[in-house]
Tab-separated table of N, CA and C and ligand atoms in Angstrom:
chain	number	residue	atom	x	y	z
A	1073	MET	N	0.848	-1.133	-0.041
A	1073	MET	CA	-0.151	0.002	-0.066
A	1073	MET	C	0.820	1.190	0.037
A	1074	MET	N	0.440	2.111	-0.875
A	1074	MET	CA	1.148	3.436	-0.781
A	1074	MET	C	0.549	4.522	0.067
A	1075	LEU	N	1.237	5.726	0.478
A	1075	LEU	CA	0.396	6.610	1.115
A	1075	LEU	C	-0.103	7.398	0.191
A	1076	PRO	N	-1.157	8.137	0.434
A	1076	PRO	CA	-1.997	8.783	-0.572
A	1076	PRO	C	-1.538	10.120	-0.762
A	1077	ASN	N	-1.405	10.298	-1.923
A	1077	ASN	CA	-1.032	11.805	-2.603
A	1077	ASN	C	-0.095	12.505	-2.080
A	1078	VAL	N	1.243	11.521	-2.025
A	1078	VAL	CA	2.267	12.225	-1.469
A	1078	VAL	C	3.214	13.055	-2.541
A	1079	PRO	N	3.222	14.277	-2.483
A	1079	PRO	CA	4.006	15.129	-3.168
A	1079	PRO	C	5.592	14.914	-3.660
A	1080	GLY	N	6.511	14.304	-2.446
A	1080	GLY	CA	7.712	14.023	-2.655
A	1080	GLY	C	8.679	14.459	-1.502
A	1081	LEU	N	9.789	14.816	-1.901
A	1081	LEU	CA	10.985	15.169	-0.700
A	1081	LEU	C	10.498	16.332	-0.630
A	1082	ASP	N	10.476	16.887	0.843
A	1082	ASP	CA	10.128	18.123	1.157
A	1082	ASP	C	11.677	18.930	1.701
A	1083	HIS	N	12.400	17.963	2.252
A	1083	HIS	CA	13.688	18.580	2.689
A	1083	HIS	C	14.437	17.443	3.247
A	1084	VAL	N	15.715	17.668	3.382
A	1084	VAL	CA	16.921	16.736	4.056
A	1084	VAL	C	17.245	17.978	5.099
A	1085	ALA	N	17.535	17.130	6.124
A	1085	ALA	CA	18.309	17.923	7.538
A	1085	ALA	C	19.444	17.077	7.833
A	1086	ILE	N	20.290	18.386	8.008
A	1086	ILE	CA	21.677	17.978	8.395
A	1086	ILE	C	21.814	18.355	9.987
A	1087	ALA	N	22.317	17.389	10.711
A	1087	ALA	CA	22.484	17.884	12.208
A	1087	ALA	C	24.033	18.551	12.055
A	1088	VAL	N	24.144	19.780	12.777
A	1088	VAL	CA	25.326	20.331	12.902
A	1088	VAL	C	25.852	21.020	13.998
A	1089	LYS	N	26.808	21.163	14.586
A	1089	LYS	CA	27.313	21.419	16.006
A	1089	LYS	C	27.014	22.911	16.170
A	1090	ASP	N	27.688	23.638	15.214
A	1090	ASP	CA	27.644	25.167	15.131
A	1090	ASP	C	26.933	25.700	13.934
A	1091	LEU	N	25.691	26.476	14.177
A	1091	LEU	CA	24.995	26.653	13.269
A	1091	LEU	C	25.489	27.684	12.238
A	1092	GLU	N	26.141	28.518	12.793
A	1092	GLU	CA	26.671	29.752	12.129
A	1092	GLU	C	27.711	29.363	11.065
A	1093	LYS	N	28.750	28.481	11.648
A	1093	LYS	CA	29.575	28.109	10.733
A	1093	LYS	C	29.247	27.368	9.574
A	1094	ALA	N	28.339	26.178	10.014
A	1094	ALA	CA	27.506	25.524	9.093
A	1094	ALA	C	27.021	26.410	7.834
A	1095	ILE	N	26.354	27.372	8.072
A	1095	ILE	CA	25.505	28.217	7.531
A	1095	ILE	C	26.614	28.782	6.455
A	1096	ALA	N	27.703	29.244	7.168
A	1096	ALA	CA	29.024	29.952	6.319
A	1096	ALA	C	29.342	28.916	5.179
A	1097	PHE	N	29.539	27.761	5.463
A	1097	PHE	CA	30.133	26.698	4.874
A	1097	PHE	C	29.033	26.482	3.423
A	1098	TYR	N	27.787	26.392	3.879
A	1098	TYR	CA	26.606	26.219	2.765
A	1098	TYR	C	26.423	27.315	1.581
A	1099	GLN	N	26.668	28.315	2.379
A	1099	GLN	CA	26.685	29.685	1.360
A	1099	GLN	C	28.082	29.759	0.676
A	1100	ASP	N	29.023	29.693	1.326
A	1100	ASP	CA	30.233	30.431	0.769
A	1100	ASP	C	31.016	29.042	-0.211
A	1101	THR	N	30.710	27.610	-0.076
A	1101	THR	CA	31.164	26.615	-0.347
A	1101	THR	C	30.631	26.160	-1.676
A	1102	TYR	N	29.098	25.847	-1.352
A	1102	TYR	CA	28.073	25.501	-1.921
A	1102	TYR	C	27.270	26.722	-2.926
A	1103	GLY	N	27.613	27.699	-2.381
A	1103	GLY	CA	26.911	29.002	-3.025
A	1103	GLY	C	25.558	28.862	-2.607
A	1104	LEU	N	25.006	28.394	-1.871
A	1104	LEU	CA	23.291	28.045	-1.716
A	1104	LEU	C	22.823	29.530	-1.026
A	1105	ALA	N	21.712	29.841	-1.427
A	1105	ALA	CA	21.190	30.850	-0.715
A	1105	ALA	C	20.400	30.591	0.484
A	1106	LEU	N	20.608	31.344	1.706
A	1106	LEU	CA	19.997	31.142	2.980
A	1106	LEU	C	18.507	31.632	2.990
A	1107	ALA	N	17.465	30.722	3.083
A	1107	ALA	CA	16.154	31.437	3.203
A	1107	ALA	C	15.547	32.110	4.392
A	1108	GLU	N	15.794	31.247	5.526
A	1108	GLU	CA	15.664	31.690	6.860
A	1108	GLU	C	16.212	30.793	7.816
A	1109	ILE	N	16.231	31.572	8.653
A	1109	ILE	CA	16.874	30.958	10.203
A	1109	ILE	C	15.652	30.881	11.352
A	1110	GLU	N	15.322	29.925	11.986
A	1110	GLU	CA	14.105	29.936	12.906
A	1110	GLU	C	14.495	28.939	14.051
A	1111	GLU	N	14.016	29.623	15.052
A	1111	GLU	CA	14.013	28.774	16.521
A	1111	GLU	C	12.729	27.978	16.641
A	1112	VAL	N	12.805	26.699	16.490
A	1112	VAL	CA	11.543	25.789	16.859
A	1112	VAL	C	11.413	25.534	18.296
A	1113	LYS	N	11.033	26.297	19.052
A	1113	LYS	CA	10.978	25.844	20.618
A	1113	LYS	C	10.398	24.721	21.200
A	1114	GLU	N	9.554	24.154	20.389
A	1114	GLU	CA	8.895	23.000	20.708
A	1114	GLU	C	9.930	21.832	20.342
A	1115	GLN	N	10.783	22.010	19.652
A	1115	GLN	CA	12.026	20.958	19.043
A	1115	GLN	C	13.230	21.165	19.586
A	1116	GLN	N	13.303	22.425	20.473
A	1116	GLN	CA	14.682	22.881	21.138
A	1116	GLN	C	15.650	22.539	20.065
A	1117	VAL	N	15.513	23.160	18.905
A	1117	VAL	CA	16.399	23.475	17.613
A	1117	VAL	C	16.263	24.698	17.298
A	1118	ARG	N	17.655	25.213	16.697
A	1118	ARG	CA	17.682	26.420	15.557
A	1118	ARG	C	17.823	25.619	14.139
A	1119	THR	N	17.052	26.185	13.325
A	1119	THR	CA	17.131	25.580	12.070
A	1119	THR	C	17.559	26.886	10.985
A	1120	ALA	N	18.482	26.517	10.105
A	1120	ALA	CA	18.894	27.009	8.778
A	1120	ALA	C	18.043	26.455	7.590
A	1121	ILE	N	17.198	27.298	6.989
A	1121	ILE	CA	16.789	26.593	5.314
A	1121	ILE	C	17.472	27.359	4.377
A	1122	PHE	N	18.018	26.248	3.451
A	1122	PHE	CA	18.340	26.833	2.270
A	1122	PHE	C	17.611	26.231	1.169
A	1123	GLY	N	16.954	27.346	0.127
A	1123	GLY	CA	16.220	27.189	-0.926
A	1123	GLY	C	14.853	27.018	-0.341
A	1124	HIS	N	13.852	27.052	-1.753
A	1124	HIS	CA	12.382	27.219	-1.341
A	1124	HIS	C	11.563	26.022	-1.972
A	1125	GLY	N	10.571	25.846	-1.552
A	1125	GLY	CA	9.764	24.674	-2.032
A	1125	GLY	C	10.148	23.291	-1.689
A	1126	MET	N	10.206	22.492	-2.627
A	1126	MET	CA	10.380	20.886	-2.590
A	1126	MET	C	12.091	20.992	-2.463
A	1127	GLY	N	12.494	19.973	-1.917
A	1127	GLY	CA	13.968	19.529	-1.911
A	1127	GLY	C	14.990	20.570	-1.317
A	1128	ARG	N	14.548	21.382	-0.267
A	1128	ARG	CA	15.135	22.301	0.637
A	1128	ARG	C	16.322	21.757	1.437
A	1129	ILE	N	17.304	22.129	2.097
A	1129	ILE	CA	18.224	21.710	2.978
A	1129	ILE	C	18.154	22.437	4.060
A	1130	GLU	N	17.961	21.726	5.153
A	1130	GLU	CA	17.639	22.321	6.697
A	1130	GLU	C	18.872	21.802	7.494
A	1131	LEU	N	19.624	23.003	7.730
A	1131	LEU	CA	20.486	22.510	9.122
A	1131	LEU	C	19.797	22.736	10.385
A	1132	ILE	N	20.068	21.728	11.167
A	1132	ILE	CA	19.283	21.733	12.436
A	1132	ILE	C	20.708	21.809	13.747
A	1133	CYS	N	20.448	22.323	14.846
A	1133	CYS	CA	21.482	22.641	15.751
A	1133	CYS	C	20.633	22.688	17.152
A	1134	PRO	N	20.797	21.879	18.071
A	1134	PRO	CA	20.237	21.772	19.323
A	1134	PRO	C	20.511	22.919	20.173
A	1135	THR	N	19.380	23.550	20.886
A	1135	THR	CA	19.543	24.580	21.624
A	1135	THR	C	19.773	23.998	23.046
A	1136	ALA	N	19.637	22.679	23.304
A	1136	ALA	CA	19.535	22.056	24.590
A	1136	ALA	C	20.320	20.888	24.769
A	1137	SER	N	20.701	20.344	25.647
A	1137	SER	CA	21.887	19.086	25.517
A	1137	SER	C	20.824	17.843	26.057
A	1138	ASP	N	19.925	18.068	26.454
A	1138	ASP	CA	18.934	16.590	26.550
A	1138	ASP	C	18.049	16.463	25.339
A	1139	THR	N	18.505	16.604	24.116
A	1139	THR	CA	17.293	16.501	22.980
A	1139	THR	C	17.853	15.278	22.046
A	1140	GLY	N	16.799	14.737	21.161
A	1140	GLY	CA	17.377	13.646	20.473
A	1140	GLY	C	18.505	14.237	19.551
A	1141	VAL	N	18.294	15.494	18.987
A	1141	VAL	CA	19.546	15.900	18.083
A	1141	VAL	C	20.896	16.164	18.598
A	1142	ALA	N	20.963	16.578	19.952
A	1142	ALA	CA	22.046	16.563	20.702
A	1142	ALA	C	22.501	15.300	20.910
A	1143	ARG	N	21.858	14.372	21.533
A	1143	ARG	CA	22.309	12.932	21.689
A	1143	ARG	C	22.758	12.528	20.161
A	1144	PHE	N	22.175	12.660	19.138
A	1144	PHE	CA	22.499	12.211	17.758
A	1144	PHE	C	24.216	12.676	17.688
A	1145	LEU	N	24.210	13.949	17.920
A	1145	LEU	CA	25.652	14.374	17.568
A	1145	LEU	C	26.549	14.211	18.159
A	1146	GLU	N	26.197	13.625	19.827
A	1146	GLU	CA	27.174	13.154	20.796
A	1146	GLU	C	27.479	11.833	20.250
A	1147	LYS	N	26.557	10.933	19.738
A	1147	LYS	CA	26.902	9.613	19.334
A	1147	LYS	C	27.360	9.593	17.972
A	1148	ARG	N	26.909	10.124	17.058
A	1148	ARG	CA	27.415	10.061	15.594
A	1148	ARG	C	27.913	11.120	14.992
A	1149	GLY	N	28.094	12.483	15.589
A	1149	GLY	CA	28.836	13.255	15.044
A	1149	GLY	C	27.893	14.236	14.041
A	1150	GLU	N	28.342	15.267	13.249
A	1150	GLU	CA	27.504	15.931	12.232
A	1150	GLU	C	27.182	14.861	11.214
A	1151	GLY	N	25.900	15.316	10.603
A	1151	GLY	CA	25.723	14.206	9.408
A	1151	GLY	C	24.191	14.262	9.391
A	1152	LEU	N	23.868	13.426	8.121
A	1152	LEU	CA	22.288	13.509	7.772
A	1152	LEU	C	21.542	12.953	9.108
A	1153	HIS	N	20.586	13.811	9.233
A	1153	HIS	CA	19.750	13.594	10.362
A	1153	HIS	C	18.530	12.840	10.141
A	1154	HIS	N	17.726	13.406	9.154
A	1154	HIS	CA	16.510	12.850	8.797
A	1154	HIS	C	16.277	13.339	7.321
A	1155	ILE	N	15.272	12.632	6.765
A	1155	ILE	CA	14.675	13.302	5.290
A	1155	ILE	C	13.084	13.531	5.793
A	1156	CYS	N	12.451	14.232	4.796
A	1156	CYS	CA	11.149	14.819	5.264
A	1156	CYS	C	10.265	14.506	3.887
A	1157	ILE	N	9.227	14.095	4.119
A	1157	ILE	CA	8.311	13.615	2.926
A	1157	ILE	C	7.147	14.528	3.293
A	1158	GLU	N	6.733	15.328	2.280
A	1158	GLU	CA	5.436	16.059	2.462
A	1158	GLU	C	4.279	15.256	2.062
A	1159	VAL	N	3.163	15.477	2.974
A	1159	VAL	CA	2.259	14.701	2.765
A	1159	VAL	C	0.779	15.592	2.902
A	1160	ASP	N	-0.217	15.192	2.097
A	1160	ASP	CA	-1.356	16.061	2.056
A	1160	ASP	C	-2.260	15.834	3.503
A	1161	ASP	N	-2.143	14.755	4.150
A	1161	ASP	CA	-2.899	14.688	5.413
A	1161	ASP	C	-2.143	13.652	6.111
A	1162	ILE	N	-1.405	14.439	7.085
A	1162	ILE	CA	-0.769	13.797	8.200
A	1162	ILE	C	-1.366	12.713	8.651
A	1163	HIS	N	-2.593	13.042	9.335
A	1163	HIS	CA	-3.012	11.970	10.123
A	1163	HIS	C	-3.563	10.815	9.214
A	1164	ALA	N	-3.782	10.768	8.174
A	1164	ALA	CA	-4.361	9.819	7.250
A	1164	ALA	C	-3.090	8.785	7.207
A	1165	SER	N	-1.947	9.528	7.172
A	1165	SER	CA	-0.633	8.896	6.728
A	1165	SER	C	-0.223	8.034	7.875
A	1166	LEU	N	-0.496	8.687	8.812
A	1166	LEU	CA	0.064	8.075	10.213
A	1166	LEU	C	-0.858	6.923	10.642
A	1167	ALA	N	-1.861	6.718	10.581
A	1167	ALA	CA	-3.070	5.980	10.772
A	1167	ALA	C	-2.698	5.019	9.941
A	1168	ARG	N	-2.180	4.999	8.342
A	1168	ARG	CA	-1.871	3.925	7.656
A	1168	ARG	C	-0.515	3.116	7.920
A	1169	LEU	N	0.520	4.304	8.284
A	1169	LEU	CA	1.627	3.490	8.919
A	1169	LEU	C	1.465	2.624	9.924
A	1170	LYS	N	0.764	2.964	10.739
A	1170	LYS	CA	0.294	2.386	12.304
A	1170	LYS	C	-0.327	1.109	11.794
A	1171	ALA	N	-1.283	0.946	10.976
A	1171	ALA	CA	-1.958	-0.191	10.450
A	1171	ALA	C	-0.745	-1.150	10.017
A	1172	GLN	N	0.146	-0.569	9.364
A	1172	GLN	CA	1.086	-1.604	8.639
A	1172	GLN	C	2.084	-1.885	9.488
A	1173	GLY	N	2.197	-1.472	10.663
A	1173	GLY	CA	3.118	-2.027	11.613
A	1173	GLY	C	4.423	-1.047	11.705
A	1174	ALA	N	4.351	0.099	11.061
A	1174	ALA	CA	5.755	0.916	11.032
A	1174	ALA	C	5.989	1.222	12.475
A	1175	MET	N	7.255	1.532	12.965
A	1175	MET	CA	7.450	2.239	14.193
A	1175	MET	C	7.339	3.725	14.060
A	1176	LEU	N	6.427	4.220	14.665
A	1176	LEU	CA	6.017	5.664	14.919
A	1176	LEU	C	6.790	6.314	16.074
A	1177	ILE	N	7.514	7.347	16.019
A	1177	ILE	CA	8.048	7.995	17.245
A	1177	ILE	C	6.851	8.985	17.595
A	1178	ASP	N	6.321	9.547	16.704
A	1178	ASP	CA	4.991	10.366	17.406
A	1178	ASP	C	3.646	9.856	16.442
A	1179	GLU	N	2.644	9.349	17.552
A	1179	GLU	CA	1.622	8.788	16.915
A	1179	GLU	C	0.721	10.089	16.585
A	1180	THR	N	0.558	11.122	17.064
A	1180	THR	CA	-0.019	12.195	16.717
A	1180	THR	C	0.929	13.477	16.333
A	1181	PRO	N	0.377	14.174	15.298
A	1181	PRO	CA	1.309	15.296	15.014
A	1181	PRO	C	1.762	16.324	15.924
A	1182	LYS	N	3.065	16.925	15.951
A	1182	LYS	CA	3.354	17.982	16.672
A	1182	LYS	C	3.785	19.273	15.904
A	1183	MET	N	3.909	20.123	16.603
A	1183	MET	CA	4.299	21.535	15.800
A	1183	MET	C	5.627	21.591	15.196
A	1184	GLY	N	6.065	22.090	14.001
A	1184	GLY	CA	7.298	21.860	13.610
A	1184	GLY	C	7.422	23.462	12.714
A	1185	ALA	N	8.672	23.283	12.427
A	1185	ALA	CA	9.299	24.682	11.362
A	1185	ALA	C	7.837	25.196	10.695
A	1186	GLY	N	7.808	26.497	10.498
A	1186	GLY	CA	6.993	27.158	9.481
A	1186	GLY	C	5.606	26.790	9.822
A	1187	GLY	N	5.218	26.486	11.145
A	1187	GLY	CA	3.804	26.050	11.430
A	1187	GLY	C	3.186	24.914	10.599
A	1188	ALA	N	4.196	24.141	10.428
A	1188	ALA	CA	3.798	22.834	9.699
A	1188	ALA	C	3.283	21.784	11.115
A	1189	GLN	N	2.584	20.989	10.391
A	1189	GLN	CA	2.297	19.648	11.506
A	1189	GLN	C	3.310	18.534	10.836
A	1190	ILE	N	4.008	17.957	12.075
A	1190	ILE	CA	5.351	17.033	11.634
A	1190	ILE	C	4.802	15.922	12.701
A	1191	ALA	N	5.467	14.614	12.023
A	1191	ALA	CA	5.681	13.560	12.707
A	1191	ALA	C	6.634	12.773	12.404
A	1192	PHE	N	7.514	11.875	13.344
A	1192	PHE	CA	8.637	10.997	12.912
A	1192	PHE	C	8.506	9.781	12.763
A	1193	VAL	N	8.846	8.906	11.871
A	1193	VAL	CA	8.773	7.706	11.843
A	1193	VAL	C	10.283	6.861	12.134
A	1194	HIS	N	10.606	5.941	13.113
A	1194	HIS	CA	11.913	5.668	13.461
A	1194	HIS	C	12.612	5.015	12.521
A	1195	PRO	N	13.813	5.264	12.308
A	1195	PRO	CA	14.818	4.429	11.131
A	1195	PRO	C	14.422	3.027	10.906
A	1196	LYS	N	14.176	2.536	12.047
A	1196	LYS	CA	14.030	0.972	12.043
A	1196	LYS	C	12.812	0.698	11.332
A	1197	GLY	N	11.778	1.600	11.273
A	1197	GLY	CA	10.647	1.188	10.475
A	1197	GLY	C	10.649	1.932	9.149
A	1198	SER	N	11.929	2.411	8.878
A	1198	SER	CA	11.765	3.260	7.468
A	1198	SER	C	13.171	2.988	6.879
A	1199	HIS	N	13.679	1.551	6.806
A	1199	HIS	CA	14.864	1.164	5.891
A	1199	HIS	C	16.212	2.184	6.499
A	1200	GLY	N	16.288	2.640	7.743
A	1200	GLY	CA	17.347	3.058	8.124
A	1200	GLY	C	17.580	4.607	8.347
A	1201	VAL	N	16.375	5.131	7.916
A	1201	VAL	CA	16.368	6.730	7.794
A	1201	VAL	C	15.243	7.292	8.729
A	1202	LEU	N	15.581	8.140	9.518
A	1202	LEU	CA	14.809	8.658	10.277
A	1202	LEU	C	13.953	9.527	9.451
A	1203	THR	N	12.509	9.511	9.189
A	1203	THR	CA	11.847	10.122	8.195
A	1203	THR	C	10.558	11.040	9.139
A	1204	GLU	N	10.644	12.185	8.841
A	1204	GLU	CA	9.796	13.096	9.272
A	1204	GLU	C	8.278	13.163	7.923
A	1205	LEU	N	7.085	13.244	8.470
A	1205	LEU	CA	6.255	13.446	7.626
A	1205	LEU	C	5.771	14.985	8.075
A	1206	ARG	N	5.359	15.620	6.806
A	1206	ARG	CA	5.224	17.090	7.250
A	1206	ARG	C	3.868	17.451	6.421
A	1207	GLN	N	2.768	18.047	6.972
A	1207	GLN	CA	1.783	18.574	6.394
A	1207	GLN	C	1.924	20.056	6.411
A	1208	GLY	N	2.170	20.891	5.348
A	1208	GLY	CA	2.379	22.193	5.225
A	1208	GLY	C	1.223	23.111	5.896
A	1209	PRO	N	1.319	24.111	6.086
A	1209	PRO	CA	0.584	25.344	6.991
A	1209	PRO	C	-0.529	25.533	5.850
A	1210	SER	N	-0.487	25.171	4.712
A	1210	SER	CA	-1.517	25.640	3.535
A	1210	SER	C	-2.412	24.382	3.381
A	1211	LYS	N	-1.945	23.347	3.869
A	1211	LYS	CA	-2.928	22.085	4.051
A	1211	LYS	C	-3.527	22.040	5.183
A	1212	ILE	N	-2.979	22.280	6.106
A	1212	ILE	CA	-3.996	22.421	7.454
A	1212	ILE	C	-5.167	22.970	7.455
A	1213	GLN	N	-6.316	22.537	7.649
A	1213	GLN	CA	-7.564	22.706	7.729
A	1213	GLN	C	-7.837	23.482	9.311
A	1214	ALA	N	-8.106	24.649	9.239
A	1214	ALA	CA	-8.589	25.331	10.511
A	1214	ALA	C	-9.524	24.129	11.105
A	1215	SER	N	-9.695	24.007	12.617
A	1215	SER	CA	-10.235	23.159	13.011
A	1215	SER	C	-11.723	23.925	13.503
A	1216	PRO	N	-13.003	22.975	13.368
A	1216	PRO	CA	-13.937	23.809	13.463
A	1216	PRO	C	-14.486	24.177	14.779
B	509	CO	CO1	12.889	18.487	9.129
């Protein structure tokens, strides 16, 4: 079974230890344009986004030492942290994944960068890659 109406890769996220240094590298060495820097309080990270629309690159840097991203950096060092797939209906996607026995980290969506609803699927349930599902703000219906 496939997830319904999945537009594709939204972004890849790279965990970094020093956000400013990493931003400078991506700007100066790869020549990428920085779109925005955002602190996501709910996730205790600062993010820097390069590019617009599909296929963005997101640098993530923890703002606290007891978070998943901080533990990732401690254990494995800098590197690819997760990929993110844009979905039209995150609740339907999570229900489908759960029915198929996928290992969900978040059974219900939480607030992510840019006002999106996000949920993570465990790498063990996603061929070794931590995977974020994201329903962008334009697709989130106001609750009645
Ligand atoms: Co992400």
